[in-house]
Short mmCIF file of C-alpha atoms in Angstrom, two decimals:
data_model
loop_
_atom_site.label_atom_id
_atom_site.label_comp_id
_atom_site.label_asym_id
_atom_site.label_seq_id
_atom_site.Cartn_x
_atom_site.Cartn_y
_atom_site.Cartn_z
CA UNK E 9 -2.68 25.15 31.49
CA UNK E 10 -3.29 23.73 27.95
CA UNK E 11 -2.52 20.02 28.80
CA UNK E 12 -5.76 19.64 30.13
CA UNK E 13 -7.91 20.51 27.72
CA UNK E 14 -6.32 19.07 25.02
CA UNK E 15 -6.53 15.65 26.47
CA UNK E 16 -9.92 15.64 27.72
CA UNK E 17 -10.56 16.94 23.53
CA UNK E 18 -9.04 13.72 22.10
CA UNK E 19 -10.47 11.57 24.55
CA UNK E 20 -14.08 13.28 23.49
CA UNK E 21 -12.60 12.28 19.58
CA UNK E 22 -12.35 8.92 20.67
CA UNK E 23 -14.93 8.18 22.79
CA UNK E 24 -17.13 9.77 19.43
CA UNK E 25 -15.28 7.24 17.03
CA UNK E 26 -15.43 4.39 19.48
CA UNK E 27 -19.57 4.97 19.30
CA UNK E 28 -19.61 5.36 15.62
CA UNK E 29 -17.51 1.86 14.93
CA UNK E 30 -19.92 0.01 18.13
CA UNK E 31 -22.88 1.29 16.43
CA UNK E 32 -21.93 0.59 12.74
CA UNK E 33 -20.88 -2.56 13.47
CA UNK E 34 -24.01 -3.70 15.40
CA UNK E 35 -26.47 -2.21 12.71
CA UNK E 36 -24.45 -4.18 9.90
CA UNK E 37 -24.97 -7.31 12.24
CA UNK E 38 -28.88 -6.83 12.87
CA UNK E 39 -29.87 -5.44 9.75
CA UNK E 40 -27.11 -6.31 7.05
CA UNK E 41 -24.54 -4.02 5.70
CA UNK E 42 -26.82 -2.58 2.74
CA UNK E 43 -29.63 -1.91 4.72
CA UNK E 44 -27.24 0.83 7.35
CA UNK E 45 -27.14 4.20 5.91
CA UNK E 46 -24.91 6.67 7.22
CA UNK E 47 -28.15 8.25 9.26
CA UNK E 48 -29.04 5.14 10.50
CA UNK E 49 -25.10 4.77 12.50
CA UNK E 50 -25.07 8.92 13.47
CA UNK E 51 -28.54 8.64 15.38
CA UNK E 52 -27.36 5.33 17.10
CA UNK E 53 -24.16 6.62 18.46
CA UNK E 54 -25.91 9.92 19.16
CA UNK E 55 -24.61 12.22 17.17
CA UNK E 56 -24.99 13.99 13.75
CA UNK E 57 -24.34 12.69 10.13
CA UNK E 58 -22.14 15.63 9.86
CA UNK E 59 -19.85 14.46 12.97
CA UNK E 60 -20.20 11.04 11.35
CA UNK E 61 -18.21 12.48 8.60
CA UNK E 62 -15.49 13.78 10.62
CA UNK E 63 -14.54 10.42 11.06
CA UNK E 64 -15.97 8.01 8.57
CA UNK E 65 -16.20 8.90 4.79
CA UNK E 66 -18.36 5.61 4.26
CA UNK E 67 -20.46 2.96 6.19
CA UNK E 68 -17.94 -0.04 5.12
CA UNK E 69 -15.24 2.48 6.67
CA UNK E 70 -16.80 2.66 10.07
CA UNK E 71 -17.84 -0.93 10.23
CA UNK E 72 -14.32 -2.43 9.18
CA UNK E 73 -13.14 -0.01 11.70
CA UNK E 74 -14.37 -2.11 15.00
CA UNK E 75 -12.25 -4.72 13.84
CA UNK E 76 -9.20 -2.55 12.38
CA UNK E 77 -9.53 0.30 14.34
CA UNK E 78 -6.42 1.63 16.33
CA UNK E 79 -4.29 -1.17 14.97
CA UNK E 80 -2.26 1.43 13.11
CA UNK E 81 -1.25 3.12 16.83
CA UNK E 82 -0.81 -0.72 18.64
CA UNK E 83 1.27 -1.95 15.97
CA UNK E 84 3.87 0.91 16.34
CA UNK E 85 3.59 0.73 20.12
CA UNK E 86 4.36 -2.43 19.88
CA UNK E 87 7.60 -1.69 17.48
CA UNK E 88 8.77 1.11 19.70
CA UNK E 89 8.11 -0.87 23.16
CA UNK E 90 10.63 -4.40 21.97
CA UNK E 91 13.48 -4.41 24.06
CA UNK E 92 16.69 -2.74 21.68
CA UNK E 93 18.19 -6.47 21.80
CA UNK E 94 15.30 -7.11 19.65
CA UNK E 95 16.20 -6.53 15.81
CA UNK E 96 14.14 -4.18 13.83
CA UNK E 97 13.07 -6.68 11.16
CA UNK E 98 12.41 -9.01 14.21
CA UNK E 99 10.45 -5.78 16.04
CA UNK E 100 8.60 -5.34 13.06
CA UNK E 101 7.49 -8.48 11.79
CA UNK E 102 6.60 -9.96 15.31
CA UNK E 103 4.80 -6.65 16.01
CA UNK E 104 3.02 -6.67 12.72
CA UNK E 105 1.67 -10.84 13.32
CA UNK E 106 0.80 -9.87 16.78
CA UNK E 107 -1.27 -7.13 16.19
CA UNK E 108 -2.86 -9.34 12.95
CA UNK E 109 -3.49 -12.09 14.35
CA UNK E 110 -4.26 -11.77 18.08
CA UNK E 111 -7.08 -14.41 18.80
CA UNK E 112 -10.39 -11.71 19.60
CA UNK E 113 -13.50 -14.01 20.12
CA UNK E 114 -15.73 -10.79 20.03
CA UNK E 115 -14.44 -9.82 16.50
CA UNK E 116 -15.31 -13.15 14.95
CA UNK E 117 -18.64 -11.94 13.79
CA UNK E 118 -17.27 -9.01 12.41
CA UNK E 119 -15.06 -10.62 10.42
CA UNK E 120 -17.56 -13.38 8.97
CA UNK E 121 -19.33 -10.32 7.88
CA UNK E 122 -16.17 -8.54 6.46
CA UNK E 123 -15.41 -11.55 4.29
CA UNK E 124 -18.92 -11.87 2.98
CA UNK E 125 -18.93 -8.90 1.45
CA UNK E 126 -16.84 -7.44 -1.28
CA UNK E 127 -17.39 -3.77 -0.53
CA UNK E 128 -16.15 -4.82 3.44
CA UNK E 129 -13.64 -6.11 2.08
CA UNK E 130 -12.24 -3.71 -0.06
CA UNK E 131 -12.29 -1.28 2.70
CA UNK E 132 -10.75 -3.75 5.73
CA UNK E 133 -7.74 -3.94 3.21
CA UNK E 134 -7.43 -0.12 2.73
CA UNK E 135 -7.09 0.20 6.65
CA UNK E 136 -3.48 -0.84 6.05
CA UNK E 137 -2.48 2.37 4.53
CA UNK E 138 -2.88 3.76 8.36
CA UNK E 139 0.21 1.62 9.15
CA UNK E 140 2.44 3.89 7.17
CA UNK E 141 2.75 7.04 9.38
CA UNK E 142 2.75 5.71 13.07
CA UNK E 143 5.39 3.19 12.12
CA UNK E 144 7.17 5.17 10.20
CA UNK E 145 7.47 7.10 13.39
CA UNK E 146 8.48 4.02 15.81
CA UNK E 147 11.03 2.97 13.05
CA UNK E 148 12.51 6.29 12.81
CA UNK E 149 12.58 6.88 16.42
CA UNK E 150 14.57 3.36 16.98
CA UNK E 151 17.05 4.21 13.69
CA UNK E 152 17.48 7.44 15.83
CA UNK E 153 19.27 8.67 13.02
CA UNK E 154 18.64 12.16 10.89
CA UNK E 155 17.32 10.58 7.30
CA UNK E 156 13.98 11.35 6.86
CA UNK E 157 13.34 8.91 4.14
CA UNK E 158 14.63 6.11 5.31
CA UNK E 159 11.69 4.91 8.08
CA UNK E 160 8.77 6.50 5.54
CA UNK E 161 10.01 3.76 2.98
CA UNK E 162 10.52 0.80 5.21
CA UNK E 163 6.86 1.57 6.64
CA UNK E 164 5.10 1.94 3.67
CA UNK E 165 7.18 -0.92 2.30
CA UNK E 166 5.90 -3.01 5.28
CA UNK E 167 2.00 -1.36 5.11
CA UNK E 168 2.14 -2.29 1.17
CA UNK E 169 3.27 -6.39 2.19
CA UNK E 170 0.46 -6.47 4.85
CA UNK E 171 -1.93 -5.30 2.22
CA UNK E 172 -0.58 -8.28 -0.29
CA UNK E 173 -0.79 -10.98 2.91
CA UNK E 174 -4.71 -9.50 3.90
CA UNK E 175 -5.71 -9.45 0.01
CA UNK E 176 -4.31 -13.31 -0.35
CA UNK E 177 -6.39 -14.54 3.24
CA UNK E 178 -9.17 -13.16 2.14
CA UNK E 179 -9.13 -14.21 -1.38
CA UNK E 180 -9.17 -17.77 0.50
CA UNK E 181 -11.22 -17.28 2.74
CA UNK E 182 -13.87 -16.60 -0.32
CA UNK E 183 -12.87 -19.51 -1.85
CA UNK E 184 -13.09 -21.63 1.14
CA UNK E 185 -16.55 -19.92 1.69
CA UNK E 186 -17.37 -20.66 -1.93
CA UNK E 187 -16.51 -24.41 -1.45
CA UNK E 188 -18.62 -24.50 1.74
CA UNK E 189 -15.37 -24.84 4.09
CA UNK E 190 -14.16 -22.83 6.79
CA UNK E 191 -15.02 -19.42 6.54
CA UNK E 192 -12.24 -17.30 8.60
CA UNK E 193 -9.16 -20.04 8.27
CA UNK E 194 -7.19 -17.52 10.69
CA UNK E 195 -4.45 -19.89 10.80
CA UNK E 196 -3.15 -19.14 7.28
CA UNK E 197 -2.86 -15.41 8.38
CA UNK E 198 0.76 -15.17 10.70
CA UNK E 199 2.12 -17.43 7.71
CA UNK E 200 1.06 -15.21 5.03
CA UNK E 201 2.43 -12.12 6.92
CA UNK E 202 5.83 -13.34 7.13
CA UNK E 203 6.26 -14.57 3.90
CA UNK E 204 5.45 -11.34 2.78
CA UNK E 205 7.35 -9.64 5.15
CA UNK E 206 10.38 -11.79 4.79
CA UNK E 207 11.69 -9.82 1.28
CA UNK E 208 11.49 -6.47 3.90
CA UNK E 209 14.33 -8.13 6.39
CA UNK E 210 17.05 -7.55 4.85
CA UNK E 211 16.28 -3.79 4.26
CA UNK E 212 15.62 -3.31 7.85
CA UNK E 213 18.83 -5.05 9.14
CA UNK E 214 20.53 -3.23 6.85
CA UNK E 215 19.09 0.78 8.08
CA UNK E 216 19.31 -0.75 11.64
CA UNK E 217 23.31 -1.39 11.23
CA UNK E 218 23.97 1.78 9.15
CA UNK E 219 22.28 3.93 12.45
CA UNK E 220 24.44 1.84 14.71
CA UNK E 221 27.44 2.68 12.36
CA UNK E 222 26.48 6.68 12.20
CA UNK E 223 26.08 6.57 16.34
CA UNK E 224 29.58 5.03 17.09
CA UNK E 225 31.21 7.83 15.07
#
């Protein structure tokens, strides 16, 4: 009798937060990010500054959010969803790259915007600490094994090398700005996420075998 409810709740939650990041992100567009206050996104989605901050604790936060936003929960679908012949490093790393660097016309302008500015940026590099507790989930749920340590560390581990990988692109990406290049070079992305995933590999083989150790005996 309580399924219902419940579901139709969340969906409200994210229908709200699906507004707020639309809205933020179309203000920032027309106006510029430092002429959207806070007000300026609640009344555009249609709700109140208040419910704004049930969400959002900034404007950077809720524009950075219509490119970043649900990552967190794809990623470790995408983790928990590889067939078991897959290895975990293998799960991870391809699931992490995929979910970085999916080509998304639509998001381009976002993230010409996102680069532009420092305060964007700064906060579209913070969105990787919402990696750490879905995957640490998916990673614990294909360990299947009773330490509860274990797939906290290897997730943070991996949300703390995505941070490195998105703080060298975009440091690039200025540059490349700065020296009137390309302003997104996407293409460096996948390579900088595996390099700085690569160091992570061996720890991840390594918890995978131990689980497939504990469940033969």
């Amino acid at each position: 009798m309580t399924t219902r409810p419940t579901g139709l709740r969340e969906q409200k939650k994210q229908a709200t937060r699906e507004a707020l990041r639309t809205a933020a992100l179309r203000l920032a567009l027309e106006r510029g990010p430092d002429n959207v206050r806070v007000d300026d996104i609640a009344e555009a989605a249609g709700v109140s500054p208040r419910t704004y901050n049930n969400y959002f604790s900034s404007r950077e936060q809720a524009i950075v959010a219509a490119v970043a936003g649900e990552r967190e929960a794809r990623v470790a679908a995408a983790v928990a969803d590889r067939p078991r012949g897959v290895g975990l490093a293998d799960a991870v790393i391809e699931a992490i790259v995929d979910q970085y660097t999916a080509p998304d016309e639509s998001a381009r302008d976002a993230l010409l915007l996102i680069v532009t500015r420092p305060a964007l940026r700064e906060a579209f590099v913070e969105t990787t600490t919402a990696i750490e507790h879905p995957l640490t989930d998916a990673i614990a749920g294909r360990l299947g094994d009773g330490d509860p340590h274990t797939a906290r560390v290897l997730a943070a581990s991996v949300a703390a090398a995505v941070r490195v990988a998105l703080e060298q692109w975009l440091q690039a990406t200025v540059s490349s700005a700065t020296a009137g290049g390309l302003v997104v070079p996407s293409g460096s992305l996948p390579d900088l996420l595996r390099s700085t995933l690569a160091p992570l590999a061996p720890a991840l083989d390594a918890a995978e075998q131990r689980a497939l150790r504990h469940r033969r005996q």
